[in-house]
PDB file of C-alpha atoms and ligand atoms in Angstrom:
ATOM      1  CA  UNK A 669     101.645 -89.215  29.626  1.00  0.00           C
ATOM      2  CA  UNK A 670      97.938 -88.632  30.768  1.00  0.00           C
ATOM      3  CA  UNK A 671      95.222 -90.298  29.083  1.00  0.00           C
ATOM      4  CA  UNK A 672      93.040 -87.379  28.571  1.00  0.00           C
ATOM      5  CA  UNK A 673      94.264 -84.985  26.352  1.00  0.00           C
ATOM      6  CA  UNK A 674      92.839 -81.764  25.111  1.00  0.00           C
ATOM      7  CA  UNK A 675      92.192 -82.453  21.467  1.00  0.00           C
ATOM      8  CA  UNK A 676      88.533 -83.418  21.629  1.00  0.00           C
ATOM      9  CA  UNK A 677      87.632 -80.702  18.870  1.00  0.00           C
ATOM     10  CA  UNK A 678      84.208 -81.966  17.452  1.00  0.00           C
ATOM     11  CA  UNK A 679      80.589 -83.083  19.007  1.00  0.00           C
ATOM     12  CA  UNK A 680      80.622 -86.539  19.997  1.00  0.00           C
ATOM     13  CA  UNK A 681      77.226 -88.023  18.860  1.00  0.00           C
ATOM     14  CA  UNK A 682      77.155 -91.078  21.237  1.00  0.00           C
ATOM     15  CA  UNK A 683      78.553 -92.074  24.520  1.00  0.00           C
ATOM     16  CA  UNK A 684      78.358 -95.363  26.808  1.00  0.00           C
ATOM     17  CA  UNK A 685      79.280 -94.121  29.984  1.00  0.00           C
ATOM     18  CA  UNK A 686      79.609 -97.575  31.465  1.00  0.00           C
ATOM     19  CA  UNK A 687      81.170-100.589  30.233  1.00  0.00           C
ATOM     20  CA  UNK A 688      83.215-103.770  31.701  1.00  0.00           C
ATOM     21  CA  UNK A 689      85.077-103.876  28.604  1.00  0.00           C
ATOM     22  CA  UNK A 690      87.530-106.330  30.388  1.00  0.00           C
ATOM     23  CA  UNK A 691      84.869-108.502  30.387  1.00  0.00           C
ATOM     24  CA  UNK A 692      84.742-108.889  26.622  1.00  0.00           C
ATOM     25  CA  UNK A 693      86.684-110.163  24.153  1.00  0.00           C
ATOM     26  CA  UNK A 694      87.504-109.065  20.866  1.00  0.00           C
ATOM     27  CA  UNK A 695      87.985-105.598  21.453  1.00  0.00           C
ATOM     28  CA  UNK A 696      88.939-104.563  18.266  1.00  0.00           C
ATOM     29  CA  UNK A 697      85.716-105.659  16.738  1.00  0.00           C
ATOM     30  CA  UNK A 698      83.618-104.643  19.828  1.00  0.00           C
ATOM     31  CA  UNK A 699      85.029-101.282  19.280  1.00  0.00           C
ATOM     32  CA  UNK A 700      84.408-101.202  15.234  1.00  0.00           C
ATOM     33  CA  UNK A 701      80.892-102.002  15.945  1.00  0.00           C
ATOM     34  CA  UNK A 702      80.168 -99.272  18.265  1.00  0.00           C
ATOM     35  CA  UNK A 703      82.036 -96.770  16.039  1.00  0.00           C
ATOM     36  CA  UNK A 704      80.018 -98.309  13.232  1.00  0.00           C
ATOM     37  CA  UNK A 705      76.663 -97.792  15.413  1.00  0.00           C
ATOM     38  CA  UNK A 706      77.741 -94.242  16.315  1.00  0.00           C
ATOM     39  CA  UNK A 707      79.146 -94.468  19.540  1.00  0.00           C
ATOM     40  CA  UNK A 708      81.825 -92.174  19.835  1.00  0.00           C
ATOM     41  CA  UNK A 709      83.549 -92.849  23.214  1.00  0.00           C
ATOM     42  CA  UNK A 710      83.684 -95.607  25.945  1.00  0.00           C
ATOM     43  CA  UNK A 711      84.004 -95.248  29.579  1.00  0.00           C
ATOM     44  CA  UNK A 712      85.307 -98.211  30.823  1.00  0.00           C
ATOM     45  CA  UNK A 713      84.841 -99.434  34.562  1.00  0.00           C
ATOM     46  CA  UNK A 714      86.596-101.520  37.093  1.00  0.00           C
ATOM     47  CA  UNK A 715      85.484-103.655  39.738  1.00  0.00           C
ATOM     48  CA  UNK A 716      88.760-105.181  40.821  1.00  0.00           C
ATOM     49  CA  UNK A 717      92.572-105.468  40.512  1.00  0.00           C
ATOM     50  CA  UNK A 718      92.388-107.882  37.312  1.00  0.00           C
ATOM     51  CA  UNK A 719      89.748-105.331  35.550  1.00  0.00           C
ATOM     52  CA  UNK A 720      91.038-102.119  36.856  1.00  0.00           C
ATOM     53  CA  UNK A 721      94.369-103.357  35.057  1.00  0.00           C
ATOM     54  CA  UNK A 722      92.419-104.357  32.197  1.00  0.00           C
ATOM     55  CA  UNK A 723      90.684-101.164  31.769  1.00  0.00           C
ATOM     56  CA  UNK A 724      93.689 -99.003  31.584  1.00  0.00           C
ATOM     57  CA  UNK A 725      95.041-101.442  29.286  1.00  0.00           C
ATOM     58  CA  UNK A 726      92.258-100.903  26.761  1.00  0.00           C
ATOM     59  CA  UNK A 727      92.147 -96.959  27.481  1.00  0.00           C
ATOM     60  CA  UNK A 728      95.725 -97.117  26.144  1.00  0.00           C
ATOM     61  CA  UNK A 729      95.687 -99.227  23.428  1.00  0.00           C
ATOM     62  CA  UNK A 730      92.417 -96.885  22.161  1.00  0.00           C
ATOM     63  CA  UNK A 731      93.516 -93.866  23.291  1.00  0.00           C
ATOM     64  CA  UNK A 732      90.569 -90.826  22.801  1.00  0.00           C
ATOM     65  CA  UNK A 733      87.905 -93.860  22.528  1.00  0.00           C
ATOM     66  CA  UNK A 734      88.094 -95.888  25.621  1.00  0.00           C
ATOM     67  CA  UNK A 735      87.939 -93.263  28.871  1.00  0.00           C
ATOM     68  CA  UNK A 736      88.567 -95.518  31.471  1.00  0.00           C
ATOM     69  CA  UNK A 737      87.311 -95.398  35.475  1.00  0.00           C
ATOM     70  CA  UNK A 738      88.815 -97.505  38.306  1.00  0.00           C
ATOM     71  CA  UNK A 739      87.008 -98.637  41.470  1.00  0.00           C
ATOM     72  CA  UNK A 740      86.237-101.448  43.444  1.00  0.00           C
ATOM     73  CA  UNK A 741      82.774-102.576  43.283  1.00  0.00           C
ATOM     74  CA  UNK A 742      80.439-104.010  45.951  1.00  0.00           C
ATOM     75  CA  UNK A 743      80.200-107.660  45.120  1.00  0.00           C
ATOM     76  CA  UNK A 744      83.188-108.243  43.142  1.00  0.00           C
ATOM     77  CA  UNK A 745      86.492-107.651  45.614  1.00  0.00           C
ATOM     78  CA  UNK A 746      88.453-110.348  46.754  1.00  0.00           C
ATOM     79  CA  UNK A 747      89.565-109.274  50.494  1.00  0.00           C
ATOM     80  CA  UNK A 748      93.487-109.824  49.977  1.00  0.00           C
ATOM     81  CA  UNK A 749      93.340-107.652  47.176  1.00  0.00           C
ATOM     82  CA  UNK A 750      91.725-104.555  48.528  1.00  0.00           C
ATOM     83  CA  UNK A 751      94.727-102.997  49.345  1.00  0.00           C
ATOM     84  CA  UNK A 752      96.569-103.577  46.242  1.00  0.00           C
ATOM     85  CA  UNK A 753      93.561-102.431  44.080  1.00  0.00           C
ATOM     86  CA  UNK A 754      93.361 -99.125  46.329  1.00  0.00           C
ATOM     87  CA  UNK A 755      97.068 -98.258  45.553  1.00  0.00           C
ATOM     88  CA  UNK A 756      96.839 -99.226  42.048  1.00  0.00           C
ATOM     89  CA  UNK A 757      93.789 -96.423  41.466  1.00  0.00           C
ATOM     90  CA  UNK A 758      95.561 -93.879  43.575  1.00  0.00           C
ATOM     91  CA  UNK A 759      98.537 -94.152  41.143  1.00  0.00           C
ATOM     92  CA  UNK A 760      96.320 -93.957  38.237  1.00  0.00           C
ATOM     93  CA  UNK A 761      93.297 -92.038  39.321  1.00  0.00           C
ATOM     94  CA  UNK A 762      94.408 -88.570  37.927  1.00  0.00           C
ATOM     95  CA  UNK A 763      94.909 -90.494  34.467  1.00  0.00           C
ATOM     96  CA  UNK A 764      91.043 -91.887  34.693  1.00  0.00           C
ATOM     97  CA  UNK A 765      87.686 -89.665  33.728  1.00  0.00           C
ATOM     98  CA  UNK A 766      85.817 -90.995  37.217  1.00  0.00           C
ATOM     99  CA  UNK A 767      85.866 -93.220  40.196  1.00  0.00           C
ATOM    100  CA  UNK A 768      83.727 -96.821  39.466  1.00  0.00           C
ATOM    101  CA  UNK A 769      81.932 -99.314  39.402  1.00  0.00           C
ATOM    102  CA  UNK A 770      81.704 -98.430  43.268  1.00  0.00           C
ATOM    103  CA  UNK A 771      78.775 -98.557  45.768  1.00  0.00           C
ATOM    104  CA  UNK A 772      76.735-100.990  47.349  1.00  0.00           C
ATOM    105  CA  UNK A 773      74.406-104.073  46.952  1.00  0.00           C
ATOM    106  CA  UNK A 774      72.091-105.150  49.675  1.00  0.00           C
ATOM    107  CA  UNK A 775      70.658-107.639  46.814  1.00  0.00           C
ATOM    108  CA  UNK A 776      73.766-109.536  46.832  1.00  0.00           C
ATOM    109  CA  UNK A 777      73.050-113.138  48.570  1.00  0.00           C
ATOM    110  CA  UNK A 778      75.972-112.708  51.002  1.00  0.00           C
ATOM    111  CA  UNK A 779      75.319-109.429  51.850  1.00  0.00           C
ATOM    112  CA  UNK A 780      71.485-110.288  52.745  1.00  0.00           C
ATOM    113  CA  UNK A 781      73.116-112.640  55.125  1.00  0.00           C
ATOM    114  CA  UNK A 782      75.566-110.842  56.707  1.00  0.00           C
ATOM    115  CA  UNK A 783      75.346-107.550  58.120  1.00  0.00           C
ATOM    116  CA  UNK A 784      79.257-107.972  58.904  1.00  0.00           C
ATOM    117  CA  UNK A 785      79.183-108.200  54.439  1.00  0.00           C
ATOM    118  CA  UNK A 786      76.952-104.888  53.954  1.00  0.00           C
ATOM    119  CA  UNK A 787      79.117-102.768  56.699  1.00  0.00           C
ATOM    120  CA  UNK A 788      82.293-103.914  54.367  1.00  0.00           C
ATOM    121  CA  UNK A 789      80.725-102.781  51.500  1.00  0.00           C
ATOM    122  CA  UNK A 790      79.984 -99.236  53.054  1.00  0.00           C
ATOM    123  CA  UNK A 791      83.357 -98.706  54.388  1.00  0.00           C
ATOM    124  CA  UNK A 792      85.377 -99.718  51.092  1.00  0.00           C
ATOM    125  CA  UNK A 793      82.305 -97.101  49.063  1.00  0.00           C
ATOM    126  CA  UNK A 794      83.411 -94.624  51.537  1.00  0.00           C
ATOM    127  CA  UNK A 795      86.820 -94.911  51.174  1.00  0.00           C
ATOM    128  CA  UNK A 796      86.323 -94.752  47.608  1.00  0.00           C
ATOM    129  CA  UNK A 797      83.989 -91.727  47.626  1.00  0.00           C
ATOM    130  CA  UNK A 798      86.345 -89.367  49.646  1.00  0.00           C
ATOM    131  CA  UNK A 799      89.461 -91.047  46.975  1.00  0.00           C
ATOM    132  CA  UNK A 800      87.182 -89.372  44.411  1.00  0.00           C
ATOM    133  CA  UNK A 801      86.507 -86.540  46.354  1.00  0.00           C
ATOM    134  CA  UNK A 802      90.292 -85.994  46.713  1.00  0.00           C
ATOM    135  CA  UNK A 803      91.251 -86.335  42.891  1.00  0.00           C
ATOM    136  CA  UNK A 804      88.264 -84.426  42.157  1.00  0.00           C
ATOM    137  CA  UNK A 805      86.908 -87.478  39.840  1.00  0.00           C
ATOM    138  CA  UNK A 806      83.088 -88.237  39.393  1.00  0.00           C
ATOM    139  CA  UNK A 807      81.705 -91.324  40.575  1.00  0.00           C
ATOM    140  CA  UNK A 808      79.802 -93.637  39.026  1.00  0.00           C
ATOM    141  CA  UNK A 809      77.682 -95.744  41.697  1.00  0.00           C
ATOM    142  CA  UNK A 810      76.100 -99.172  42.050  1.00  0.00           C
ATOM    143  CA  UNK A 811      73.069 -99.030  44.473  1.00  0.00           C
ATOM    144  CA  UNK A 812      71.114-102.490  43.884  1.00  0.00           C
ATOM    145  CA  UNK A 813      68.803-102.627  47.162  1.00  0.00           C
ATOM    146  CA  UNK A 814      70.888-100.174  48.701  1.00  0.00           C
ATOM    147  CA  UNK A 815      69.502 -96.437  47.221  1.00  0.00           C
ATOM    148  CA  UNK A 816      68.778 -94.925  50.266  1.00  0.00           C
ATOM    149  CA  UNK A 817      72.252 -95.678  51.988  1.00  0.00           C
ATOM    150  CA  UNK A 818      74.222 -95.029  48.984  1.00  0.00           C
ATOM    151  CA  UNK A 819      72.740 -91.853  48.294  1.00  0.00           C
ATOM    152  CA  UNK A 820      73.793 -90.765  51.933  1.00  0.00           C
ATOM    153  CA  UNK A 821      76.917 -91.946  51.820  1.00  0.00           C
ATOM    154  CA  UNK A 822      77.423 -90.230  48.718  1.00  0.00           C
ATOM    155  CA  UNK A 823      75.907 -86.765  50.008  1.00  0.00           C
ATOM    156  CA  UNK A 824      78.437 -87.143  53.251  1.00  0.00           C
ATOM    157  CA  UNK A 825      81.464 -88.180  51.566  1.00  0.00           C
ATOM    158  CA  UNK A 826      81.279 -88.105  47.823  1.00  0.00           C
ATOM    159  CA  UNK A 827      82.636 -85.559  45.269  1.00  0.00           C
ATOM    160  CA  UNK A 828      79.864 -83.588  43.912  1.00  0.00           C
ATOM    161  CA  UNK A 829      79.552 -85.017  40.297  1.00  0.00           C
ATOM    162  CA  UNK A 830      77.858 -88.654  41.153  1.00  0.00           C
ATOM    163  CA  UNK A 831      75.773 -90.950  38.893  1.00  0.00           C
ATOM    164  CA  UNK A 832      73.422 -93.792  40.276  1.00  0.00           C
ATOM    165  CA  UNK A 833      74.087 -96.213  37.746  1.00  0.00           C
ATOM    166  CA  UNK A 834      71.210 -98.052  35.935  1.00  0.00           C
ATOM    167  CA  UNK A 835      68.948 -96.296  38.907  1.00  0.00           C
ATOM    168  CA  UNK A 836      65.839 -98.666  39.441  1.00  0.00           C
ATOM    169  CA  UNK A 837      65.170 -97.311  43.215  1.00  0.00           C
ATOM    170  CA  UNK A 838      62.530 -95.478  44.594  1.00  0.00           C
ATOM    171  CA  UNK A 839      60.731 -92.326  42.843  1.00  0.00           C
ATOM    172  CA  UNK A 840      61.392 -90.506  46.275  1.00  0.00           C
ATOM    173  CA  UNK A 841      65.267 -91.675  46.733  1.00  0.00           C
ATOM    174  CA  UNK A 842      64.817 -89.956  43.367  1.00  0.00           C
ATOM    175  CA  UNK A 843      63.802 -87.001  43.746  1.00  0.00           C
ATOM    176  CA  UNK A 844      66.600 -86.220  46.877  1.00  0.00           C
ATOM    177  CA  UNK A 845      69.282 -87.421  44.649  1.00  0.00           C
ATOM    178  CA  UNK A 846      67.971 -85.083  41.411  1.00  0.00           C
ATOM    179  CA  UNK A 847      67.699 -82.490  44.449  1.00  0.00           C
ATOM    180  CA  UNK A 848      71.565 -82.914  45.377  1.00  0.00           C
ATOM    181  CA  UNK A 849      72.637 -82.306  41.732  1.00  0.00           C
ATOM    182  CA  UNK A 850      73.269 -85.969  41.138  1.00  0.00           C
ATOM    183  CA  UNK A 851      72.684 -88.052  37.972  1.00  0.00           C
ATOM    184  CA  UNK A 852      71.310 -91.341  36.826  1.00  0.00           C
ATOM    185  CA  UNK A 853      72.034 -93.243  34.182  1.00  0.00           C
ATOM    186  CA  UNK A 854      69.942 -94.954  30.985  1.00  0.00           C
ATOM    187  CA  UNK A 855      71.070 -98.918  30.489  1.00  0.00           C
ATOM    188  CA  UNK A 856      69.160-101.526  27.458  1.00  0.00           C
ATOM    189  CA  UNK A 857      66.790-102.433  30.491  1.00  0.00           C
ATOM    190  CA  UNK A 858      65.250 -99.561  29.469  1.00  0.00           C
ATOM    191  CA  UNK A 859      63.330-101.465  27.041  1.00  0.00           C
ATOM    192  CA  UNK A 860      61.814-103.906  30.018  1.00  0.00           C
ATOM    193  CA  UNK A 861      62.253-103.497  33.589  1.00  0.00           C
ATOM    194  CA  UNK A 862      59.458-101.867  34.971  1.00  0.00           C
ATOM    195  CA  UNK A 863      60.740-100.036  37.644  1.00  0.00           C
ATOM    196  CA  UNK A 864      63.855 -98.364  35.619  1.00  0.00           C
ATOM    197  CA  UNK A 865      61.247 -97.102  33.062  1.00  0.00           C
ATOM    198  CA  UNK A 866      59.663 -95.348  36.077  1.00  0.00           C
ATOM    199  CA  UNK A 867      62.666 -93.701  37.260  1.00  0.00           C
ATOM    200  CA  UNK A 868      63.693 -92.607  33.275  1.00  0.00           C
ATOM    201  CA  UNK A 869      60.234 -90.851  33.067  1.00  0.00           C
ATOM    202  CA  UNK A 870      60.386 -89.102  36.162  1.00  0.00           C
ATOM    203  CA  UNK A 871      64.464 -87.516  35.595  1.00  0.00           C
ATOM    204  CA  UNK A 872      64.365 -84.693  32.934  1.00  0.00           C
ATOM    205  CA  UNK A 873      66.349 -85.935  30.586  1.00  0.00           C
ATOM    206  CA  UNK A 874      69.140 -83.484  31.556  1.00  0.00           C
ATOM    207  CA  UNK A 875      69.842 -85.518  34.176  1.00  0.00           C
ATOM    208  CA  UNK A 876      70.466 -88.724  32.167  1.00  0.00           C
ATOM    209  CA  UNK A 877      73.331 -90.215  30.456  1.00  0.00           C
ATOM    210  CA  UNK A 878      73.347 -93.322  28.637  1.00  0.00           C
ATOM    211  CA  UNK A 879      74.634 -96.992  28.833  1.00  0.00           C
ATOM    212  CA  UNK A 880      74.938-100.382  28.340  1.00  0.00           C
ATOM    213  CA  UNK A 881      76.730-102.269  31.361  1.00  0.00           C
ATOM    214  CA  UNK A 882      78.360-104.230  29.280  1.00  0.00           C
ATOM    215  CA  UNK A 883      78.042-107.478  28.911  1.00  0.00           C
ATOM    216  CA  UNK A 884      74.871-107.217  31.207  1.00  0.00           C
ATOM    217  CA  UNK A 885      72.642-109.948  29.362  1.00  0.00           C
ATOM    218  CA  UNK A 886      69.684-108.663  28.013  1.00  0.00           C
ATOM    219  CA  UNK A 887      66.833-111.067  29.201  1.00  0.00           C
ATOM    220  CA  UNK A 888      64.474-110.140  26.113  1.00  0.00           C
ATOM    221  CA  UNK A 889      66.877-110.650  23.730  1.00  0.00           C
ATOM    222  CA  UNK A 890      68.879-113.776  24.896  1.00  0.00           C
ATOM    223  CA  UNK A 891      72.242-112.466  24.734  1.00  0.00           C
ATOM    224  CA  UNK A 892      74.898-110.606  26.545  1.00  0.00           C
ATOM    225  CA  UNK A 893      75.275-106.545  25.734  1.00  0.00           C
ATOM    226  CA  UNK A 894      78.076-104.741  24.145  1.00  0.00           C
ATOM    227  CA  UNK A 895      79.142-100.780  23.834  1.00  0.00           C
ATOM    228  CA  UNK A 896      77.249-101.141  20.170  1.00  0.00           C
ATOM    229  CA  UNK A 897      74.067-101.348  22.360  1.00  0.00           C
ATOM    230  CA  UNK A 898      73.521 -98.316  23.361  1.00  0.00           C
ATOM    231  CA  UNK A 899      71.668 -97.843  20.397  1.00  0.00           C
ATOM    232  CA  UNK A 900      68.688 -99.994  21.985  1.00  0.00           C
ATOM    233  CA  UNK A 901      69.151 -97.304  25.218  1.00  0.00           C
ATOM    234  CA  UNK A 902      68.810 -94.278  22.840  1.00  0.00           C
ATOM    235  CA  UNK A 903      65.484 -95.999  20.884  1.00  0.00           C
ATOM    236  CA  UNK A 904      64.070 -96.961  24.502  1.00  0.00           C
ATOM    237  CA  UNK A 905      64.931 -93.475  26.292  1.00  0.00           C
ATOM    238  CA  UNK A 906      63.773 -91.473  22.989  1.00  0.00           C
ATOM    239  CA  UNK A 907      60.260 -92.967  23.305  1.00  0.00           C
ATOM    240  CA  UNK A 908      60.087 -93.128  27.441  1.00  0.00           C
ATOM    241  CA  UNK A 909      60.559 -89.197  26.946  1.00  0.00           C
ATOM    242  CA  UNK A 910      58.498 -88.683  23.780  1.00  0.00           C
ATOM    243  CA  UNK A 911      61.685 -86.725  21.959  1.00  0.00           C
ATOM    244  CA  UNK A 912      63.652 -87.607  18.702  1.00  0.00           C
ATOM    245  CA  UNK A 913      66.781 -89.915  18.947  1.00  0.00           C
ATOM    246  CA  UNK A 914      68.795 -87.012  18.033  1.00  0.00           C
ATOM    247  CA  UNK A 915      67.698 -84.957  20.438  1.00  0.00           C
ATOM    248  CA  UNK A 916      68.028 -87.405  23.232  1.00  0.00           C
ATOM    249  CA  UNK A 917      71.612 -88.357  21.811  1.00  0.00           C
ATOM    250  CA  UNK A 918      72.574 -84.033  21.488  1.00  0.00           C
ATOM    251  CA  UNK A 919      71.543 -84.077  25.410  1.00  0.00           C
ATOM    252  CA  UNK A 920      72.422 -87.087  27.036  1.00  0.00           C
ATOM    253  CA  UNK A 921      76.180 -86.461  25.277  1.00  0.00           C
ATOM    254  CA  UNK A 922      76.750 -82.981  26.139  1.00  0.00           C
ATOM    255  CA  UNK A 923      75.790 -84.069  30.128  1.00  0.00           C
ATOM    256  CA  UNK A 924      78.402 -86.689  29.656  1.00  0.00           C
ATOM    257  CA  UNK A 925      81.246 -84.886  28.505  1.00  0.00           C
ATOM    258  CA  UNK A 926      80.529 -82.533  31.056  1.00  0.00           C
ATOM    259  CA  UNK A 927      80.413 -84.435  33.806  1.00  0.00           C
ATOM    260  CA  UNK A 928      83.514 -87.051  32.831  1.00  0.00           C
ATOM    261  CA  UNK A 929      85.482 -83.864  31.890  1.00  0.00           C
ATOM    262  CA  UNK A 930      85.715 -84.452  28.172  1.00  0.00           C
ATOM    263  CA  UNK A 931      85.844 -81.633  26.421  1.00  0.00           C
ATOM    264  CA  UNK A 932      88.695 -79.836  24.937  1.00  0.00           C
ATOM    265  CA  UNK A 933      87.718 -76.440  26.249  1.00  0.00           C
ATOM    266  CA  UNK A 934      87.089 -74.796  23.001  1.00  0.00           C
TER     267      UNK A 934
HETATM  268 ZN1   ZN B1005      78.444-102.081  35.851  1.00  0.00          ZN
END
């Protein structure tokens, strides 16, 4: 049976559009505190065979709550599993609501080393890209010290629906990528880092859904993140854009369910 179904009749007030759920435990409290801070859906990511199984795992033991997304991402593969993972979200791609946590990172301390590292990284985005492309899945996209690249890459090869996840890159990378119809997305750093403020202020909020990264630890608080969280992205994106917290939360979810495809087509 296919994890989405069409019965998603009412408004959903919040949504974190990116969470490593398989990276936390407890998930049936993790998921009664989201519910109980108003988050009405999860889309789960992978980053390799173990969490790609994971995350369809959790998507079916909360089915309609837990949306999940498979990729491969940039710094977490394991070479001998590559193919495996690749056939594994082929099979189960048409079940998912996007493609990710896929992309690059030129950050990454083996990848500054080794160019032979960063061309890997490019071909197994690609790869992924035209997968999504082909399934006609959105793409959620890692681009740590690698904007400019993965925004090309994306523009030659990508499906047309792409968010730049947690987007902390250039204001003129920016502007090209708000100019190709792409996305970025609002994580709890929102609060802090200097440069991902910048980037918030600059995107109409149209442009912007919301996130945590779970369990991304959250340097001013001294902890690690969870889906509940993305209450502290709502209070920090509300006041970078000067709007109401319901406002930001009627926009930023209608963008998402648009983009992952979750509506019910009432
Ligand atoms: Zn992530």
């Amino acid at each position: 049976m296919p994890l989405i179904r069409c019965h998603v009749m009412k408004m959903r007030s919040l949504i974190d559009t990116h969470a490593h759920l398989s990276d936390l435990e407890d998930m049936e409290d993790v998921v009664q505190r989201a519910k109980q801070a108003g988050v009405d859906a999860i889309v789960a990511v992978g980053a390799n065979l173990r969490t790609c199984e994971t995350t369809i795992r959790w998507a079916e033991a909360f089915t309609d709550y837990v949306f999940p997304a498979l990729g491969v991402h940039p710094t977490e593969w394991a070479e001998d599993d590559i193919p495996v993972t690749l056939r594994y979200m082929e099979a189960h791609l048409d079940g998912c609501v996007a493609v990710g946590e896929i992309g690059l990172d030129y950050w990454n301390r083996e990848a500054r080393k080794s160019e032979e590292i960063r061309e890997r990284q490019r071909s197994l985005y690609i790869q992924q890209l035209e997968m999504a492309a082909e399934h006609g899945k959105p793409v959620s996209v890692h681009g740590r010290g690698s904007w400019r690249d993965a925004l090309n890459l994306a523009r030659q090869h990508g499906p047309e629906s792409v968010v730049f996840h947690w987007y902390s890159g250039p204001l003129d990378i920016l502007e090209e990528l708000l100019d190709a119809g792409y996305l970025i997305s609002a994580t709890p750093a929102a609060e802090f880092s200097r440069d991902h403020r910048k980037a918030l202020e600059k995107a109409p909020l149209e442009r912007i859904l919301m996130e945590t990264d779970s369990p991304v630890y959250l340097r001013n608080r001294d902890r690690t993140s969870e889906p509940a969280d993305l209450v502290i992205t709502l209070k920090a994106l509300a006041k970078l854009k000067d709007a109401s917290e319901e406002e930001v939360a009627k926009v930023t979810t209608r963008t998402a369910e648009t983009f992952f495809g979750l509506y019910s087509g009432q």
